Each structure stands twice: as structure tokens, then as C-alpha cells.
C-alpha positions as a LaTeX table, in Angstrom:
\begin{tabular}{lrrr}
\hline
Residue & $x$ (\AA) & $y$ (\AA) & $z$ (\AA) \\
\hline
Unk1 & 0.00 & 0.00 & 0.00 \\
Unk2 & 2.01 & 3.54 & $-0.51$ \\
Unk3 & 1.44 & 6.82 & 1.53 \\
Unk4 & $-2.01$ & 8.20 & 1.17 \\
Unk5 & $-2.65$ & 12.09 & 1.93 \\
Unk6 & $-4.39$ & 13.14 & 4.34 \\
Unk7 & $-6.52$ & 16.84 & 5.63 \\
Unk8 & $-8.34$ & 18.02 & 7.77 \\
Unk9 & $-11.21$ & 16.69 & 5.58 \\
Unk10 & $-10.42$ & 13.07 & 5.81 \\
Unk11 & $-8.36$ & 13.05 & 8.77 \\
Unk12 & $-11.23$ & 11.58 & 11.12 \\
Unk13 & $-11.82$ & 8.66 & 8.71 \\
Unk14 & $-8.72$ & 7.70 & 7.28 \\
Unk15 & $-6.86$ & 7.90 & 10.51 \\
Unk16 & $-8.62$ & 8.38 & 13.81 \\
Unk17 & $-11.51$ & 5.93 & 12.48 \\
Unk18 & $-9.20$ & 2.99 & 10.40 \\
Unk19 & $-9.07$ & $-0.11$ & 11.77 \\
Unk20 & $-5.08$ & $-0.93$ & 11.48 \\
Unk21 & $-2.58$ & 1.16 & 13.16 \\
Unk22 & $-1.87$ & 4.59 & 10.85 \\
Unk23 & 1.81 & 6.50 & 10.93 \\
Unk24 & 1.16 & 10.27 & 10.43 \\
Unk25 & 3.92 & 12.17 & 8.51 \\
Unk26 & 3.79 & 15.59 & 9.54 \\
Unk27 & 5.92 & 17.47 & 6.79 \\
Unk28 & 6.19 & 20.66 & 4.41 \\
Unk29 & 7.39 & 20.99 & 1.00 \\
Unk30 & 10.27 & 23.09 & 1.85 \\
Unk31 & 11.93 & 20.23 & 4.51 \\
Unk32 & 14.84 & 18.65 & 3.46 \\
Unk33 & 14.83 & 15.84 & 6.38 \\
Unk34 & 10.90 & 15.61 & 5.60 \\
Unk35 & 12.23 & 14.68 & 1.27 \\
Unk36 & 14.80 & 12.68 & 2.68 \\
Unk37 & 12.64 & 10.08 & 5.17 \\
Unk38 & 9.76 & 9.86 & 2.06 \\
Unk39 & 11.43 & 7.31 & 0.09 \\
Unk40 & 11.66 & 5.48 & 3.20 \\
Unk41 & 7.89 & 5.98 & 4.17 \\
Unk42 & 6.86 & 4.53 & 0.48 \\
Unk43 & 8.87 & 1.48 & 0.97 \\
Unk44 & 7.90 & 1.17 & 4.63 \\
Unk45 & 4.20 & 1.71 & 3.27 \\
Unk46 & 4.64 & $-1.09$ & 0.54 \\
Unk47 & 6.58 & $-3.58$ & 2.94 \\
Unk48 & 4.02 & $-4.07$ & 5.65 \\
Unk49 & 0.65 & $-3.58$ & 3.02 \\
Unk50 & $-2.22$ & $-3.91$ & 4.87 \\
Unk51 & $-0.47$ & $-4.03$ & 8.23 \\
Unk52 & $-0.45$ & $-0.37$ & 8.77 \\
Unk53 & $-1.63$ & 2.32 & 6.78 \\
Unk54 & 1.20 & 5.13 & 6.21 \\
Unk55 & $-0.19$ & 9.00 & 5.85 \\
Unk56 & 1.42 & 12.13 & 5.15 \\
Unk57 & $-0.05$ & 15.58 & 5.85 \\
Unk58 & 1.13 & 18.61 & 5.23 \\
Unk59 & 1.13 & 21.22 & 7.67 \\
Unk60 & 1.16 & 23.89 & 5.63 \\
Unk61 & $-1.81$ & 23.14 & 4.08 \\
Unk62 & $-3.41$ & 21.89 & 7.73 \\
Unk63 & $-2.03$ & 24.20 & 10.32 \\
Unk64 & $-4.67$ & 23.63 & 12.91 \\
Unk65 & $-4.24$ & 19.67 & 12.68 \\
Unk66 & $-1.02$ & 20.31 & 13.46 \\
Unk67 & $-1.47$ & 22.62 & 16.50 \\
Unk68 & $-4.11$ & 20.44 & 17.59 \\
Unk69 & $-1.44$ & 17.15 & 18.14 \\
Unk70 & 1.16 & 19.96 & 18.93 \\
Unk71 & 3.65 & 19.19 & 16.29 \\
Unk72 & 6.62 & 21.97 & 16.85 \\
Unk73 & 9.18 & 20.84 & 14.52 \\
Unk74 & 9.19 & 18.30 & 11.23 \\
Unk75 & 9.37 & 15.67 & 10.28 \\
Unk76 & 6.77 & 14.68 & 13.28 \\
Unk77 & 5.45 & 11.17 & 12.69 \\
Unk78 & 2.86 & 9.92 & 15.02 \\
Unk79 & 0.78 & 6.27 & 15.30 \\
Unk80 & $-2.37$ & 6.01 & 16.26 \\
Unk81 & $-4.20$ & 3.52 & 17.03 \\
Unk82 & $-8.03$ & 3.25 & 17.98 \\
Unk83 & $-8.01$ & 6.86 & 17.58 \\
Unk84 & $-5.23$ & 7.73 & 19.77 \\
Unk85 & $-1.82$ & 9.08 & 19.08 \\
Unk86 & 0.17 & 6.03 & 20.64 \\
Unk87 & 3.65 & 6.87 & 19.89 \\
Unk88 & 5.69 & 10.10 & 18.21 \\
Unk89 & 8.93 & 10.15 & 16.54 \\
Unk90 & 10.70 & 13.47 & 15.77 \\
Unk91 & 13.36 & 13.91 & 13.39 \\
Unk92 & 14.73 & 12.23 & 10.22 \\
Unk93 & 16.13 & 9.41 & 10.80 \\
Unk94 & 17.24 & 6.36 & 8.60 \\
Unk95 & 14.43 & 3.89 & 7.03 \\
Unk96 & 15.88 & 1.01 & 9.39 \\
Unk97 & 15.30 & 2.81 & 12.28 \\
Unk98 & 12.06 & 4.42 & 11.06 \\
Unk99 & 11.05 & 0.70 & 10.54 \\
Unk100 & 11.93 & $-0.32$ & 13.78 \\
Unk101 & 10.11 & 1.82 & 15.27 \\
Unk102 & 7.08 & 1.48 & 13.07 \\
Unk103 & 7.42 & $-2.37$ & 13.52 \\
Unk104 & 7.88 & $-2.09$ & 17.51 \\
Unk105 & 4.24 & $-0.23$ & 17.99 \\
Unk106 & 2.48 & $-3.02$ & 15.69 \\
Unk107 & 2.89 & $-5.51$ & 18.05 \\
\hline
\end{tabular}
């Protein structure tokens, strides 16, 4: 499955309301870190399939999704599950630790 977008019109279904575990990629067109991780996201998204459901959202376009989970800084990238944000990562970091990380709040 790759990245899907997401707003604050589909936000609620696609991510508070799925029923597998969703990574939120807060990120902006003009972040480096945020172009360098998205490779990583795409083949993190197509790895697991229908494990977990990877989003990105921009927060230029969505500034008052991102001030309502409090992002301060990108890349953010959050998983929720149930409709709760159950971990947060901050930062760019390399795809075997972003899918270590992802992997570790699956189980």
C-alpha cells in the first residue's frame, strides 16, 4: 500500500476511524529531512501492506491539525491507534530505524 494524503477533511476517517494502526507524517514541501525520510515511508508503506496504513499531511496546508497534536518541529510522525496518538517520533532518521520503530508499535 504507498502513503495516502491526508486533511483536515479526511483526517477523522482515514486515521482516527481505520481499523489498522496509521503513521502520520507531519511534513512541508520546503523540509529537506521531511524529502529525505519519504522514500523510506513509500517502501515502509509497501513492505508491511495492509499491516499499517502510512499518511502524510502537510502542515502547511493543515495548520490547525497540526497545532491540535502539537507538532513543533518536522518531520513529526505519530501512530495512532483506535483513535489515539500512541507513539511520536521526531526527526529524520534512517528507514531502518524508522522501521523499527514502526514495527515495535504493531505488536
Amino acid at each position: 500500500m504507498a502513503t495516502v494524503k491526508v486533511d483536515k477533511s479526511n483526517f477523522q476517517t482515514d486515521v482516527l476511524d481505520a481499523n489498522v494502526p496509521v503513521v502520520v507524517d507531519f511534513w512541508a514541501e520546503w523540509c529537506g529531512p521531511c524529502k529525505m525520510i519519504a522514500p523510506a515511508l513509500e517502501d515502509i508503506a509497501t513492505e508491511l501492506g495492509a499491516k499499517v496504513k502510512i499518511a502524510k499531511l502537510n502542515i502547511d496546508e493543515n495548520p490547525e491539525l497540526a497545532a491540535q497534536f502539537g507538532v513543533r518541529s518536522i518531520p513529526t510522525l505519530m501512530i495512532f491507534k483506535g483513535g489515539e496518538m500512541a507513539d511520536m517520533k521526531v526527526g529524520a532518521a534512517p528507514k531502518t530505524a524508522l522501521s523499527h520503530w514502526i514495527n515495535g508499535n504493531l505488536a
